[in-house]
Short mmCIF file of C-alpha atoms in Angstrom, two decimals:
data_model
loop_
_atom_site.label_atom_id
_atom_site.label_comp_id
_atom_site.label_asym_id
_atom_site.label_seq_id
_atom_site.Cartn_x
_atom_site.Cartn_y
_atom_site.Cartn_z
CA UNK A 196 148.89 134.99 120.21
CA UNK A 197 145.10 134.98 119.47
CA UNK A 198 145.99 134.96 115.85
CA UNK A 199 148.20 131.85 116.21
CA UNK A 200 145.50 130.03 118.03
CA UNK A 201 142.98 130.77 115.11
CA UNK A 202 145.55 129.39 112.54
CA UNK A 203 146.14 126.39 114.69
CA UNK A 204 142.40 125.66 114.92
CA UNK A 205 141.75 126.14 111.27
CA UNK A 206 144.80 123.98 110.47
CA UNK A 207 143.40 121.10 112.77
CA UNK A 208 140.07 121.34 111.39
CA UNK A 209 141.37 121.01 107.65
CA UNK A 210 143.50 118.15 108.64
CA UNK A 211 140.52 116.33 110.30
CA UNK A 212 138.27 116.92 107.52
CA UNK A 213 141.01 115.47 105.11
CA UNK A 214 141.34 112.45 107.34
CA UNK A 215 137.50 111.98 107.39
CA UNK A 216 137.41 112.33 103.70
CA UNK A 217 139.99 109.52 103.25
CA UNK A 218 138.02 107.40 105.64
CA UNK A 219 134.84 107.86 103.74
CA UNK A 220 136.43 107.10 100.47
CA UNK A 221 138.18 103.98 101.89
CA UNK A 222 134.93 102.63 103.47
CA UNK A 223 133.18 102.80 100.03
CA UNK A 224 135.63 101.21 97.78
CA UNK A 225 133.88 98.69 95.55
CA UNK A 226 135.76 96.17 93.31
CA UNK A 227 134.74 95.83 89.62
CA UNK A 228 132.51 92.91 88.45
CA UNK A 229 131.34 92.02 91.91
CA UNK A 230 127.96 92.12 93.32
CA UNK A 231 127.55 93.38 96.82
CA UNK A 232 124.80 92.84 99.43
CA UNK A 233 123.99 95.78 101.60
CA UNK A 234 121.28 97.38 103.80
CA UNK A 235 119.92 100.83 103.56
CA UNK A 236 118.06 103.32 105.59
CA UNK A 237 114.71 104.66 104.74
CA UNK A 238 114.34 108.47 105.00
CA UNK A 239 112.24 111.35 103.88
CA UNK A 240 109.08 110.16 105.65
CA UNK A 241 107.82 109.72 109.26
CA UNK A 242 108.08 106.46 111.36
CA UNK A 243 104.60 105.26 110.19
CA UNK A 244 106.06 105.57 106.54
CA UNK A 245 109.19 104.02 107.24
CA UNK A 246 107.51 100.88 108.70
CA UNK A 247 105.04 100.62 105.80
CA UNK A 248 107.92 101.03 103.17
CA UNK A 249 109.98 98.72 105.11
CA UNK A 250 107.23 95.94 104.61
CA UNK A 251 107.06 96.53 100.86
CA UNK A 252 110.65 96.31 100.06
CA UNK A 253 113.22 93.67 100.48
CA UNK A 254 115.86 94.89 103.09
CA UNK A 255 118.66 93.89 101.11
CA UNK A 256 120.08 95.97 98.24
CA UNK A 257 122.57 94.89 95.70
CA UNK A 258 125.46 97.06 94.22
CA UNK A 259 127.41 96.18 91.21
CA UNK A 260 130.39 98.29 89.64
CA UNK A 261 131.31 98.18 86.04
CA UNK A 262 134.12 100.71 85.11
CA UNK A 263 132.85 104.04 86.23
CA UNK A 264 129.27 103.11 86.76
CA UNK A 265 127.49 101.51 89.74
CA UNK A 266 124.21 99.86 89.60
CA UNK A 267 122.04 99.64 92.63
CA UNK A 268 119.02 97.09 92.67
CA UNK A 269 116.17 97.07 94.99
CA UNK A 270 113.29 94.76 94.94
CA UNK A 271 109.51 95.62 95.53
CA UNK A 272 108.13 92.43 97.11
CA UNK A 273 104.43 92.78 95.95
CA UNK A 274 103.50 94.56 92.87
CA UNK A 275 99.97 95.07 94.04
CA UNK A 276 101.10 96.91 97.21
CA UNK A 277 102.94 99.83 95.41
CA UNK A 278 102.27 101.26 92.00
CA UNK A 279 103.55 104.11 89.78
CA UNK A 280 107.11 103.75 91.09
CA UNK A 281 109.45 106.42 90.04
CA UNK A 282 113.14 106.54 90.96
CA UNK A 283 115.45 109.49 90.57
CA UNK A 284 118.75 111.12 91.76
CA UNK A 285 118.89 114.64 93.20
CA UNK A 286 119.36 116.20 89.69
CA UNK A 287 115.93 116.30 88.44
CA UNK A 288 116.66 118.05 85.24
CA UNK A 289 117.66 114.70 83.70
CA UNK A 290 115.62 111.42 83.72
CA UNK A 291 117.55 108.65 85.75
CA UNK A 292 118.59 105.38 83.80
CA UNK A 293 116.27 102.59 85.42
CA UNK A 294 116.05 98.90 84.49
CA UNK A 295 112.90 97.07 85.58
CA UNK A 296 112.80 93.29 85.90
CA UNK A 297 109.48 91.63 86.80
CA UNK A 298 109.23 88.12 88.39
CA UNK A 299 105.87 86.97 89.49
CA UNK A 300 104.64 89.47 92.32
CA UNK A 301 108.11 90.75 92.71
CA UNK A 302 109.75 93.84 90.72
CA UNK A 303 113.41 94.62 90.91
CA UNK A 304 114.30 98.26 90.03
CA UNK A 305 118.12 98.94 88.98
CA UNK A 306 119.05 102.47 88.91
CA UNK A 307 122.43 103.69 87.41
CA UNK A 308 124.78 105.75 89.62
CA UNK A 309 128.13 107.34 89.56
CA UNK A 310 130.60 107.25 92.47
CA UNK A 311 129.40 110.39 94.17
CA UNK A 312 125.71 108.98 93.95
CA UNK A 313 126.34 105.86 96.00
CA UNK A 314 126.82 108.01 99.08
CA UNK A 315 123.92 110.21 98.47
CA UNK A 316 120.12 109.63 99.01
CA UNK A 317 118.06 108.13 96.12
CA UNK A 318 114.56 109.50 95.90
CA UNK A 319 111.61 107.04 95.42
CA UNK A 320 108.01 107.86 94.86
CA UNK A 321 104.80 105.77 94.29
CA UNK A 322 101.21 105.24 95.17
CA UNK A 323 99.84 102.77 97.99
CA UNK A 324 97.41 100.83 96.11
CA UNK A 325 95.29 100.00 99.11
CA UNK A 326 95.02 103.55 100.34
CA UNK A 327 95.15 105.25 96.86
CA UNK A 328 97.67 107.46 98.33
CA UNK A 329 100.78 108.99 96.80
CA UNK A 330 104.07 108.45 98.97
CA UNK A 331 107.76 109.60 98.65
CA UNK A 332 110.74 108.62 100.63
CA UNK A 333 114.44 108.39 100.28
CA UNK A 334 116.92 105.34 100.63
CA UNK A 335 120.48 105.71 101.57
CA UNK A 336 122.99 102.74 101.49
CA UNK A 337 124.75 101.36 104.61
CA UNK A 338 128.13 100.99 102.86
CA UNK A 339 129.96 100.08 105.97
CA UNK A 340 128.25 96.67 106.21
CA UNK A 341 128.61 95.47 102.47
CA UNK A 342 129.40 91.74 101.75
CA UNK A 343 130.44 90.16 98.52
CA UNK A 344 128.03 87.59 96.94
CA UNK A 345 129.17 84.65 94.92
CA UNK A 346 126.84 85.60 91.93
CA UNK A 347 128.30 85.87 88.66
CA UNK A 348 128.29 88.97 86.48
CA UNK A 349 127.21 88.87 82.75
CA UNK A 350 129.74 91.18 81.13
CA UNK A 351 127.88 91.34 77.75
CA UNK A 352 124.71 92.85 79.54
CA UNK A 353 123.81 96.36 79.06
CA UNK A 354 122.61 98.66 81.63
CA UNK A 355 121.24 102.12 80.96
CA UNK A 356 123.30 105.12 81.29
CA UNK A 357 123.31 107.39 84.46
CA UNK A 358 120.80 109.61 82.68
CA UNK A 359 118.68 108.88 79.69
CA UNK A 360 116.42 110.68 77.18
CA UNK A 361 112.62 110.86 77.50
CA UNK A 362 110.14 110.18 74.67
CA UNK A 363 107.15 112.25 74.89
CA UNK A 364 103.99 110.72 73.24
CA UNK A 365 100.18 111.34 73.86
CA UNK A 366 99.14 107.96 74.23
CA UNK A 367 101.06 104.43 74.37
CA UNK A 368 99.21 101.23 74.19
CA UNK A 369 98.54 98.34 71.75
CA UNK A 370 96.46 99.18 68.60
CA UNK A 371 93.92 96.97 66.80
CA UNK A 372 93.14 97.49 63.08
CA UNK A 373 92.27 95.51 60.01
CA UNK A 374 94.58 93.78 57.26
CA UNK A 375 95.50 95.95 54.48
CA UNK A 376 94.56 99.09 56.37
CA UNK A 377 96.97 102.10 56.63
CA UNK A 378 98.29 102.96 60.03
CA UNK A 379 99.68 106.20 60.82
CA UNK A 380 102.42 106.29 63.40
CA UNK A 381 101.74 108.64 66.39
CA UNK A 382 103.81 111.85 66.71
CA UNK A 383 106.51 111.86 69.45
CA UNK A 384 109.35 113.92 70.47
CA UNK A 385 112.63 113.01 72.16
CA UNK A 386 114.03 115.22 75.08
CA UNK A 387 117.22 115.10 77.16
CA UNK A 388 116.54 117.64 79.83
CA UNK A 389 115.39 120.85 78.05
CA UNK A 390 117.15 119.89 74.73
CA UNK A 391 115.52 117.80 71.83
CA UNK A 392 117.61 114.69 70.95
CA UNK A 393 117.73 112.09 68.04
CA UNK A 394 114.53 109.95 67.61
CA UNK A 395 114.37 106.78 65.43
CA UNK A 396 111.31 104.81 64.50
CA UNK A 397 111.51 101.15 63.52
CA UNK A 398 108.76 98.84 62.50
CA UNK A 399 109.00 94.92 62.60
CA UNK A 400 106.30 92.81 60.69
CA UNK A 401 104.88 89.82 62.12
CA UNK A 402 107.61 87.48 60.52
CA UNK A 403 110.43 89.87 62.01
CA UNK A 404 111.26 91.82 58.82
CA UNK A 405 111.80 95.52 58.68
CA UNK A 406 108.74 97.48 57.36
CA UNK A 407 108.98 100.55 55.13
CA UNK A 408 107.72 103.93 56.63
CA UNK A 409 106.24 106.27 54.04
CA UNK A 410 105.36 109.58 55.09
CA UNK A 411 105.03 108.43 58.82
CA UNK A 412 102.48 105.51 57.79
CA UNK A 413 102.74 101.80 57.23
CA UNK A 414 100.46 99.44 55.39
CA UNK A 415 99.38 96.37 57.43
CA UNK A 416 99.71 93.67 54.65
CA UNK A 417 100.15 90.70 56.93
CA UNK A 418 98.02 89.33 59.64
CA UNK A 419 99.49 89.27 63.18
CA UNK A 420 101.26 91.65 65.35
CA UNK A 421 103.71 94.61 64.07
CA UNK A 422 106.10 95.84 66.64
CA UNK A 423 106.76 99.68 66.61
CA UNK A 424 109.81 100.88 68.40
CA UNK A 425 110.73 104.55 69.11
CA UNK A 426 114.31 105.00 70.07
CA UNK A 427 115.70 108.27 71.43
CA UNK A 428 119.55 108.58 71.99
CA UNK A 429 122.19 111.03 73.28
CA UNK A 430 126.00 110.89 73.26
CA UNK A 431 126.17 113.12 76.47
CA UNK A 432 126.09 109.93 78.62
CA UNK A 433 127.26 106.37 77.99
CA UNK A 434 126.06 102.79 78.89
CA UNK A 435 128.17 100.25 80.92
CA UNK A 436 129.32 98.98 77.27
CA UNK A 437 130.24 102.33 76.04
CA UNK A 438 127.26 103.01 73.88
CA UNK A 439 125.35 106.16 73.67
CA UNK A 440 122.51 106.82 76.26
CA UNK A 441 119.14 105.72 74.88
CA UNK A 442 115.63 104.96 75.82
CA UNK A 443 113.15 102.88 73.74
CA UNK A 444 109.25 102.75 73.85
CA UNK A 445 107.42 100.15 71.99
CA UNK A 446 103.80 98.98 71.36
CA UNK A 447 101.99 96.53 68.99
CA UNK A 448 99.80 97.17 65.97
CA UNK A 449 97.70 94.03 65.56
CA UNK A 450 96.38 93.41 62.21
CA UNK A 451 93.31 91.06 62.08
CA UNK A 452 90.96 89.74 59.42
CA UNK A 453 87.85 90.78 61.19
CA UNK A 454 89.00 94.37 62.53
CA UNK A 455 89.03 95.20 66.23
CA UNK A 456 87.65 93.01 68.80
CA UNK A 457 88.04 95.66 71.43
CA UNK A 458 85.54 98.15 69.76
CA UNK A 459 82.66 97.40 67.57
CA UNK A 460 80.94 100.28 65.59
CA UNK A 461 77.32 100.20 64.08
CA UNK A 462 76.56 102.68 61.50
CA UNK A 463 72.88 103.12 62.38
CA UNK A 464 72.70 106.50 60.34
CA UNK A 465 74.52 105.27 57.22
CA UNK A 466 77.05 108.00 57.38
CA UNK A 467 80.40 106.21 57.06
CA UNK A 468 81.92 105.34 53.69
CA UNK A 469 82.41 101.64 52.35
CA UNK A 470 85.45 99.92 53.68
CA UNK A 471 85.90 102.17 56.54
CA UNK A 472 88.30 101.19 59.30
CA UNK A 473 87.83 100.96 63.22
CA UNK A 474 91.19 101.54 64.71
CA UNK A 475 91.22 100.91 68.52
CA UNK A 476 94.00 101.52 71.15
CA UNK A 477 93.78 100.68 74.87
CA UNK A 478 95.84 103.65 76.34
CA UNK A 479 98.18 102.79 79.19
CA UNK A 480 100.66 105.47 79.41
CA UNK A 481 101.74 108.57 77.88
CA UNK A 482 100.85 112.33 78.40
CA UNK A 483 97.10 111.86 77.52
CA UNK A 484 96.94 108.97 80.08
CA UNK A 485 98.39 111.13 82.80
CA UNK A 486 96.07 113.93 82.15
CA UNK A 487 92.99 111.61 82.34
CA UNK A 488 94.36 110.15 85.44
CA UNK A 489 94.64 113.58 87.13
CA UNK A 490 91.03 114.32 86.09
CA UNK A 491 89.84 111.19 87.74
CA UNK A 492 91.44 111.29 91.06
CA UNK A 493 88.29 112.22 92.97
CA UNK A 494 85.99 110.50 90.49
CA UNK A 495 87.23 106.63 90.19
CA UNK A 496 89.89 104.29 90.83
CA UNK A 497 88.59 101.66 88.32
CA UNK A 498 88.72 102.75 84.62
CA UNK A 499 89.92 102.00 81.15
CA UNK A 500 90.92 104.51 78.66
CA UNK A 501 90.32 103.56 74.92
CA UNK A 502 91.07 105.61 71.79
CA UNK A 503 88.73 105.05 68.78
CA UNK A 504 89.43 106.34 65.22
CA UNK A 505 87.22 105.87 62.33
CA UNK A 506 89.52 106.06 59.19
CA UNK A 507 89.31 105.87 55.39
CA UNK A 508 91.15 103.32 53.28
CA UNK A 509 94.31 105.87 53.26
CA UNK A 510 94.45 106.13 56.94
CA UNK A 511 92.89 109.41 57.24
CA UNK A 512 90.31 110.27 60.09
CA UNK A 513 86.68 110.66 59.30
CA UNK A 514 84.52 113.41 60.50
CA UNK A 515 81.08 112.34 61.89
CA UNK A 516 77.86 114.55 61.36
CA UNK A 517 75.50 112.08 63.06
CA UNK A 518 75.55 109.56 65.80
CA UNK A 519 77.06 105.95 65.40
CA UNK A 520 76.84 103.15 67.99
CA UNK A 521 79.96 102.30 69.99
CA UNK A 522 80.44 99.06 71.81
CA UNK A 523 83.63 98.83 73.86
CA UNK A 524 84.80 95.58 75.59
CA UNK A 525 85.07 96.17 79.27
CA UNK A 526 86.82 94.66 82.21
CA UNK A 527 84.75 91.79 83.52
CA UNK A 528 85.37 92.87 87.13
CA UNK A 529 83.41 96.10 86.19
CA UNK A 530 79.63 96.10 87.26
CA UNK A 531 78.06 96.87 83.91
CA UNK A 532 74.97 98.46 85.65
CA UNK A 533 77.17 100.82 87.55
CA UNK A 534 79.79 102.16 84.80
CA UNK A 535 79.84 105.60 83.37
CA UNK A 536 81.35 106.65 79.90
CA UNK A 537 83.19 109.90 79.27
CA UNK A 538 84.73 111.46 76.23
CA UNK A 539 87.77 113.68 76.48
CA UNK A 540 87.07 116.98 74.70
CA UNK A 541 89.62 119.11 72.86
CA UNK A 542 89.80 121.34 75.69
CA UNK A 543 90.96 118.49 78.00
CA UNK A 544 87.69 118.32 80.00
CA UNK A 545 85.43 115.14 80.30
CA UNK A 546 81.88 114.96 78.95
CA UNK A 547 79.65 112.26 80.23
CA UNK A 548 77.82 110.14 77.51
CA UNK A 549 74.64 108.10 78.39
CA UNK A 550 75.65 104.46 78.34
CA UNK A 551 74.63 100.91 79.33
CA UNK A 552 75.85 97.51 79.76
CA UNK A 553 75.68 95.00 76.92
CA UNK A 554 77.22 91.77 77.73
CA UNK A 555 80.95 92.07 77.99
CA UNK A 556 80.64 95.55 76.31
CA UNK A 557 79.38 98.97 77.07
CA UNK A 558 77.39 100.63 74.50
CA UNK A 559 76.71 104.21 73.74
CA UNK A 560 76.01 106.69 70.88
CA UNK A 561 78.28 109.46 69.67
CA UNK A 562 79.05 111.69 66.90
CA UNK A 563 82.70 111.86 67.65
CA UNK A 564 85.69 109.83 67.80
CA UNK A 565 88.73 110.03 70.04
CA UNK A 566 89.29 109.01 73.52
CA UNK A 567 86.57 107.47 75.73
CA UNK A 568 86.82 106.38 79.44
CA UNK A 569 84.71 103.71 80.91
CA UNK A 570 84.67 103.91 84.62
CA UNK A 571 83.15 102.73 87.94
CA UNK A 572 82.43 105.75 89.95
CA UNK A 573 83.67 106.02 93.63
CA UNK A 574 87.05 106.24 95.27
CA UNK A 575 87.92 104.62 98.54
CA UNK A 576 88.29 106.76 101.74
CA UNK A 577 92.02 107.63 102.48
CA UNK A 578 92.94 108.15 106.16
CA UNK A 579 95.08 111.19 106.60
CA UNK A 580 98.26 111.02 108.46
CA UNK A 581 96.86 113.20 111.18
CA UNK A 582 94.00 110.64 111.51
CA UNK A 583 96.51 107.89 112.27
CA UNK A 584 98.15 110.21 114.71
CA UNK A 585 94.56 110.91 116.55
CA UNK A 586 93.93 107.26 116.58
CA UNK A 587 97.44 106.62 118.33
CA UNK A 588 96.73 109.36 120.90
CA UNK A 589 93.15 108.16 121.44
CA UNK A 590 94.56 104.60 122.19
CA UNK A 591 97.08 106.09 124.58
CA UNK A 592 94.23 107.88 126.26
CA UNK A 593 92.05 104.81 126.74
CA UNK A 594 94.97 102.80 128.02
CA UNK A 595 95.79 105.28 130.48
CA UNK A 596 92.15 105.67 131.59
CA UNK A 597 92.08 101.79 131.88
CA UNK A 598 95.05 101.78 134.13
CA UNK A 599 93.78 104.54 136.19
CA UNK A 600 90.50 102.90 136.73
CA UNK A 601 92.29 99.52 137.55
CA UNK A 602 94.53 101.24 140.09
CA UNK A 603 91.64 103.04 141.57
CA UNK A 604 89.67 99.92 142.08
CA UNK A 605 92.55 98.12 143.43
CA UNK A 606 93.21 100.77 145.95
CA UNK A 607 89.48 100.93 146.85
CA UNK A 608 89.41 97.26 147.26
CA UNK A 609 92.79 97.23 149.65
CA UNK A 610 91.13 100.15 151.77
CA UNK A 611 87.90 98.11 152.16
CA UNK A 612 89.82 94.81 153.16
CA UNK A 613 91.96 96.83 155.65
CA UNK A 614 88.94 98.37 157.22
CA UNK A 615 87.40 94.93 157.70
#
């Protein structure tokens, strides 16, 4: 008898789970080529974090399905509020396909999903600029209240694949050099998870023509902006148009007649050869940028990273055996009387160099080339979460004390009046 009850219970449980699964699938059915408007729940953080994140993002999310892929869009309302946004799925071994569209102060992030992802949490991380504080949270779509919009879908538009390769480079940023100089393309590697994948390099001249790459070098024959494009691809995942999953990374090489306006060099000790080339790059991303950023967490929030190379006419680097004078153009908002300059050594540590302001430039002497950081020292105080909790408790205690005193004086007054 007991065995029959157990079998009946298990059978009922299986039937219930089967029915629940049918209901879940039915509730998330999405038609192709229609944009849906839906809300979402914020998780992975406390109530204070939920309130803060809720102010930063539009509370409407948009979902589009094409073939077997889904595209979820959320909008950050103010770019200055949150920076270093990273969006990912639960599978951290691969980089998620993300499309970024900036429109004024707003930025819309579109992540590519599969069917099982739309009922799961999406992980988001970033930095609250005003507090200089890293935050992380999750969002989960409220699929039971989706509504169809009347927006039209562009069938020719290509969204990234669910997972995309990653291009690894030490430094990414626009480069400035002089006309007819030889520019050596930076080394890079393309990875898909733990596996290396195909990497192609294209260079477009200022007039849009393909430039020949010889031994990983190009010659800047024309004046103007050359566009350098690195493209990594893998056939393991496909875009909505059926193409191999890919990632691109690009930057400009600016060829000028007067050389770099970002960096000036004065050869005070006459150690440089004739027709040497000053090549400068303001580094904005890449592995070197990330390393320097981690070194400056407790030192500065305002800094600029510049790579300076001194080259011969074949594009090879020069070694210095005495000082040269460097002048780096610096953010006009930086107080020139309060800046510091550091050089990134080969062992990835920072060495301070004596420097001073010089008009729009910061000047210093050094017998090395490489990566230099101009910064304004100091970081703003960041209130820890327990600090906010203590403040809240203190406010509650003060309110309670105030109420106690009010009640006490009211009772005392009533007692006094009754005695009269």
